[in-house]
mmCIF file with all atom_site columns, C-alpha atoms in Angstrom:
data_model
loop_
_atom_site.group_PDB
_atom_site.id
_atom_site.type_symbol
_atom_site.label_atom_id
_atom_site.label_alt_id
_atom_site.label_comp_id
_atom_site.label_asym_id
_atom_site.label_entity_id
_atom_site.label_seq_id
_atom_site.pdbx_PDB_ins_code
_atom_site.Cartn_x
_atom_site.Cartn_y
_atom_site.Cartn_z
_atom_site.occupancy
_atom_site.B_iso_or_equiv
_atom_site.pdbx_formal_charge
_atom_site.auth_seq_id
_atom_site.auth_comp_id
_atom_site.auth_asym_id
_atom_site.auth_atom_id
_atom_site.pdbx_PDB_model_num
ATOM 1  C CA . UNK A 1 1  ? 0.000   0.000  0.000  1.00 0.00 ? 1  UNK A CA 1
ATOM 2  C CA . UNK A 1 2  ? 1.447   3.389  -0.975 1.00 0.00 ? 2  UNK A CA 1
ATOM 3  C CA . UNK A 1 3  ? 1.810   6.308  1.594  1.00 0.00 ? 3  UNK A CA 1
ATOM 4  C CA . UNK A 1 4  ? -0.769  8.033  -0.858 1.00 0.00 ? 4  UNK A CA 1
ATOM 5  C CA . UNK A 1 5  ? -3.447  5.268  -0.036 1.00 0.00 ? 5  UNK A CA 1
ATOM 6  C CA . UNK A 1 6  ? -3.064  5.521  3.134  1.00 0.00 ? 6  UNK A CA 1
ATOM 7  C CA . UNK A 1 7  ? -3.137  9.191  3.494  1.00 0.00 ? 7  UNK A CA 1
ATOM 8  C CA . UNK A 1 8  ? -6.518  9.016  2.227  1.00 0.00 ? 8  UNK A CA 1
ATOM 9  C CA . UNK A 1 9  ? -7.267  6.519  4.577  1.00 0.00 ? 9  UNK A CA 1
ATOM 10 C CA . UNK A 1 10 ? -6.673  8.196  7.296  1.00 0.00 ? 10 UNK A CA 1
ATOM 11 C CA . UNK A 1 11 ? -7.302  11.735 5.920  1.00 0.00 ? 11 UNK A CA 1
ATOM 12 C CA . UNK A 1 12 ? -9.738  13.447 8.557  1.00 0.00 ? 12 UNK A CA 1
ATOM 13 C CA . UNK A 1 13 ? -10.149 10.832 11.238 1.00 0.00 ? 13 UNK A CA 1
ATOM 14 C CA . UNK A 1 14 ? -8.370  11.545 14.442 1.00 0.00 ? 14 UNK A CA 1
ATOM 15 C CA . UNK A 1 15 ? -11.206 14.596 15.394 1.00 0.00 ? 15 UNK A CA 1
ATOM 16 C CA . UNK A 1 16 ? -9.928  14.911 18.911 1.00 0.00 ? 16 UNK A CA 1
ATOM 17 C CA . UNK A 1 17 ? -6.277  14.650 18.170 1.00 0.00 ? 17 UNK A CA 1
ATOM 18 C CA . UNK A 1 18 ? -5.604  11.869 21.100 1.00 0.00 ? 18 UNK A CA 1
ATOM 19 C CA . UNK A 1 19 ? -3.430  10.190 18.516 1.00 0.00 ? 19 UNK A CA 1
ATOM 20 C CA . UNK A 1 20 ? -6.110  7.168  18.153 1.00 0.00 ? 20 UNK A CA 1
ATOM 21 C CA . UNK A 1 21 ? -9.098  6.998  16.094 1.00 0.00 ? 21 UNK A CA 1
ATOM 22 C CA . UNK A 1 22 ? -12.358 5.790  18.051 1.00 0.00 ? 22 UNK A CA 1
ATOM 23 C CA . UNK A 1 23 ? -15.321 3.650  16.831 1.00 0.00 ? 23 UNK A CA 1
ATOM 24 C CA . UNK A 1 24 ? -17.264 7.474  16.101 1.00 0.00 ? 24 UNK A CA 1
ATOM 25 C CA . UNK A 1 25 ? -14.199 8.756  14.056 1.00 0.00 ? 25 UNK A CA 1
ATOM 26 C CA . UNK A 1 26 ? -14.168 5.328  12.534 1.00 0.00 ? 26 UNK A CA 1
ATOM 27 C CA . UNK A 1 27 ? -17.277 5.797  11.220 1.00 0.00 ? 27 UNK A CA 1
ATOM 28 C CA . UNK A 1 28 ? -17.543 9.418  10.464 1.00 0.00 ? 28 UNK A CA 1
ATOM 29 C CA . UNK A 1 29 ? -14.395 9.001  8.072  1.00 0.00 ? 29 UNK A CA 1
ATOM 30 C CA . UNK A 1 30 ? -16.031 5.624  6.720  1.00 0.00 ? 30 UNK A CA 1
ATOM 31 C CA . UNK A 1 31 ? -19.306 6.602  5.750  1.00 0.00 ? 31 UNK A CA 1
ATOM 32 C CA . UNK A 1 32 ? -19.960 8.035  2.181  1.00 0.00 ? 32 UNK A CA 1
ATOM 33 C CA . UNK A 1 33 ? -23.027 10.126 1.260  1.00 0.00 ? 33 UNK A CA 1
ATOM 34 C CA . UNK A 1 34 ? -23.280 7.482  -2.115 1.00 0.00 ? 34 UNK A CA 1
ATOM 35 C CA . UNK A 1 35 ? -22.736 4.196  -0.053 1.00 0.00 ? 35 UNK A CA 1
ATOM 36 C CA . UNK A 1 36 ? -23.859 3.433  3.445  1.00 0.00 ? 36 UNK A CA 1
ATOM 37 C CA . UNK A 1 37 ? -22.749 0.345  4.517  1.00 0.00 ? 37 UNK A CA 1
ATOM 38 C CA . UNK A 1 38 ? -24.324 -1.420 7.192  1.00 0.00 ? 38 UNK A CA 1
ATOM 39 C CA . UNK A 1 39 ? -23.726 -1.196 10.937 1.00 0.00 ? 39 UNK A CA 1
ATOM 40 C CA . UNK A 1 40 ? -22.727 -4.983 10.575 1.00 0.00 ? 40 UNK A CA 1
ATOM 41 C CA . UNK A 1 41 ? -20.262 -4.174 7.769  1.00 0.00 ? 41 UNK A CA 1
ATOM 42 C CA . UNK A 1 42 ? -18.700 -0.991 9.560  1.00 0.00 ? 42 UNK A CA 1
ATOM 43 C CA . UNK A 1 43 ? -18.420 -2.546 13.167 1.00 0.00 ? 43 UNK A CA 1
ATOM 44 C CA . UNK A 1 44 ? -16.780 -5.770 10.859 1.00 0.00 ? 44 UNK A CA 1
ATOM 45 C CA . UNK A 1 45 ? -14.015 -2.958 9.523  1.00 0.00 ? 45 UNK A CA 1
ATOM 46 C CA . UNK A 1 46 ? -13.237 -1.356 12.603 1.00 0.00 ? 46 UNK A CA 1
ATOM 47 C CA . UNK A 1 47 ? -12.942 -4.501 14.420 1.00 0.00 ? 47 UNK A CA 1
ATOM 48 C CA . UNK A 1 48 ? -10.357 -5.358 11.636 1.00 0.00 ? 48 UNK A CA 1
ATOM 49 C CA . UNK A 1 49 ? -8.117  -2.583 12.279 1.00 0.00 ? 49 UNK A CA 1
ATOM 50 C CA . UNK A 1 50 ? -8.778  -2.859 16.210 1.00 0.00 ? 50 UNK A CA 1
ATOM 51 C CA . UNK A 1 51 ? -6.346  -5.753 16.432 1.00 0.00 ? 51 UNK A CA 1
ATOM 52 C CA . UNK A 1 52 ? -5.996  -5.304 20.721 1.00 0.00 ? 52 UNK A CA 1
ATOM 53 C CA . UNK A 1 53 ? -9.758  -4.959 20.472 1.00 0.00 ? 53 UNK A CA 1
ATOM 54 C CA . UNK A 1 54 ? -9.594  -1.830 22.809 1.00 0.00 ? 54 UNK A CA 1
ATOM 55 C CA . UNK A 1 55 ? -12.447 -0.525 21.204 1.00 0.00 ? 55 UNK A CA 1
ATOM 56 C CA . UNK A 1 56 ? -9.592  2.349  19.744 1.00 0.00 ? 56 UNK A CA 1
ATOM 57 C CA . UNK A 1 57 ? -7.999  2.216  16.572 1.00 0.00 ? 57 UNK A CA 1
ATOM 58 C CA . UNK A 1 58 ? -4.133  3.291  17.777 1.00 0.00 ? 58 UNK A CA 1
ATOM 59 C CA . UNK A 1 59 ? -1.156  3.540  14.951 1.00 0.00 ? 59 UNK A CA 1
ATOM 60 C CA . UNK A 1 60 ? 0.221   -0.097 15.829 1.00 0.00 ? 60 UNK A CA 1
ATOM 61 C CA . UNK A 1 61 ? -3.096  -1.165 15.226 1.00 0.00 ? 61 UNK A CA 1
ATOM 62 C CA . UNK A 1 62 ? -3.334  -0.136 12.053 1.00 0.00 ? 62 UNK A CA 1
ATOM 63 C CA . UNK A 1 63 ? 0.537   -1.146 11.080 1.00 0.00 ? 63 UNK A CA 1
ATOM 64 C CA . UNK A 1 64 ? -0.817  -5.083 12.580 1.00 0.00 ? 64 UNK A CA 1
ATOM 65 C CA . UNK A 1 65 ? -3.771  -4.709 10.363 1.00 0.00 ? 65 UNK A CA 1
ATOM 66 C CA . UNK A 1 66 ? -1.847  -3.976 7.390  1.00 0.00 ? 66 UNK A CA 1
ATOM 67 C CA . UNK A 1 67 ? 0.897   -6.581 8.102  1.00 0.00 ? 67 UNK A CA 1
ATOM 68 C CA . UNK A 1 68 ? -2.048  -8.838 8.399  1.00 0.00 ? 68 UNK A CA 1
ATOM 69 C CA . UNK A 1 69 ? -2.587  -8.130 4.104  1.00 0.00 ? 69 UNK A CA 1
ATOM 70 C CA . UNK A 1 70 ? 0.809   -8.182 3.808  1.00 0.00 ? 70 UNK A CA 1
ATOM 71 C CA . UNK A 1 71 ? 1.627   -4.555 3.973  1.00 0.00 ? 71 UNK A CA 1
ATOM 72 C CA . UNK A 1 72 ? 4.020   -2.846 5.889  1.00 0.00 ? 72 UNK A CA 1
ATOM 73 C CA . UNK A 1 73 ? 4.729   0.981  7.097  1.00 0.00 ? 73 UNK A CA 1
ATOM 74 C CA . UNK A 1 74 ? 6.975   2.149  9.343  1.00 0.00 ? 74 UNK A CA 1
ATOM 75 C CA . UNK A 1 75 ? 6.150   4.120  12.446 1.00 0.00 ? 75 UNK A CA 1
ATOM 76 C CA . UNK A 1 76 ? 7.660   7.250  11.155 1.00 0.00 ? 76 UNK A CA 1
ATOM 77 C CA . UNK A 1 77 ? 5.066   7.169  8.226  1.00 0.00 ? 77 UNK A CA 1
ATOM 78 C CA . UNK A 1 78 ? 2.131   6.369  9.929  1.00 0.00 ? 78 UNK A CA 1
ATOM 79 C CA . UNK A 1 79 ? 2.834   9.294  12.371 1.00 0.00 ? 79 UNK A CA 1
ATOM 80 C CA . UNK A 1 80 ? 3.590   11.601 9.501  1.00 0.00 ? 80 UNK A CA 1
ATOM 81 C CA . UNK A 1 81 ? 0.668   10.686 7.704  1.00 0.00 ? 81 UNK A CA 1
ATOM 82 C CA . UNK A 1 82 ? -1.416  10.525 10.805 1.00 0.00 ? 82 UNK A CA 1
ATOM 83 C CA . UNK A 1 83 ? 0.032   13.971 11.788 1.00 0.00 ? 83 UNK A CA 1
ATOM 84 C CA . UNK A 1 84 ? -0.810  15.784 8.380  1.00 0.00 ? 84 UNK A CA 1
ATOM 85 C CA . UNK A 1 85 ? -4.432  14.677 8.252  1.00 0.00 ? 85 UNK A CA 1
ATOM 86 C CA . UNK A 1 86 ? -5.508  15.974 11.670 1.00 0.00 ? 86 UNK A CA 1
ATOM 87 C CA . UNK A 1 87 ? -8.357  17.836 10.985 1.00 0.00 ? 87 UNK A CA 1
ATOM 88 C CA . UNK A 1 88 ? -8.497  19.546 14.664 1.00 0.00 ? 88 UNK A CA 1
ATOM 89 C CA . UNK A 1 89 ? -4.905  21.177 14.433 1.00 0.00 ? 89 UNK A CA 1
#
């Protein structure tokens, strides 16, 4: 996955800039005004990036998730991207 992807991934999500994204940013960054998935479907994706099932989706979670796929970014990256796409700065 390119840092590009996952800048638009994460674009907009961590609204109260604790550094994790919670089930509500979760969803406000997931839902689309063409496609609304089901609460089934949406809990299903945030439980897959909340890999310590803290009910908080931290950085390591989502580098586990994506080493789960077979993807891999480094720590500095995440933050970085993380960092730029904080709405609440």
């Amino acid at each position: 996955i390119t840092s590009d992807e996952i800048k638009e991934i994460i674009k907009n999500v961590d609204y109260d800039e604790n550094g994790e994204i919670n089930y509500s940013e979760f969803l406000a960054a997931t839902i689309s005004t063409r496609a609304v998935l089901s609460y089934e479907m949406m809990w299903a994706l945030f439980k897959h990036f909340d890999t310590d099932n803290s009910d908080f989706i931290t950085p390591e979670n989502i580098r586990d998730a994506l080493a789960k796929t077979g993807k891999s970014i480094t720590r500095s990256e995440l933050r970085t991207i993380l960092q730029e796409h904080n709405i609440n700065k």
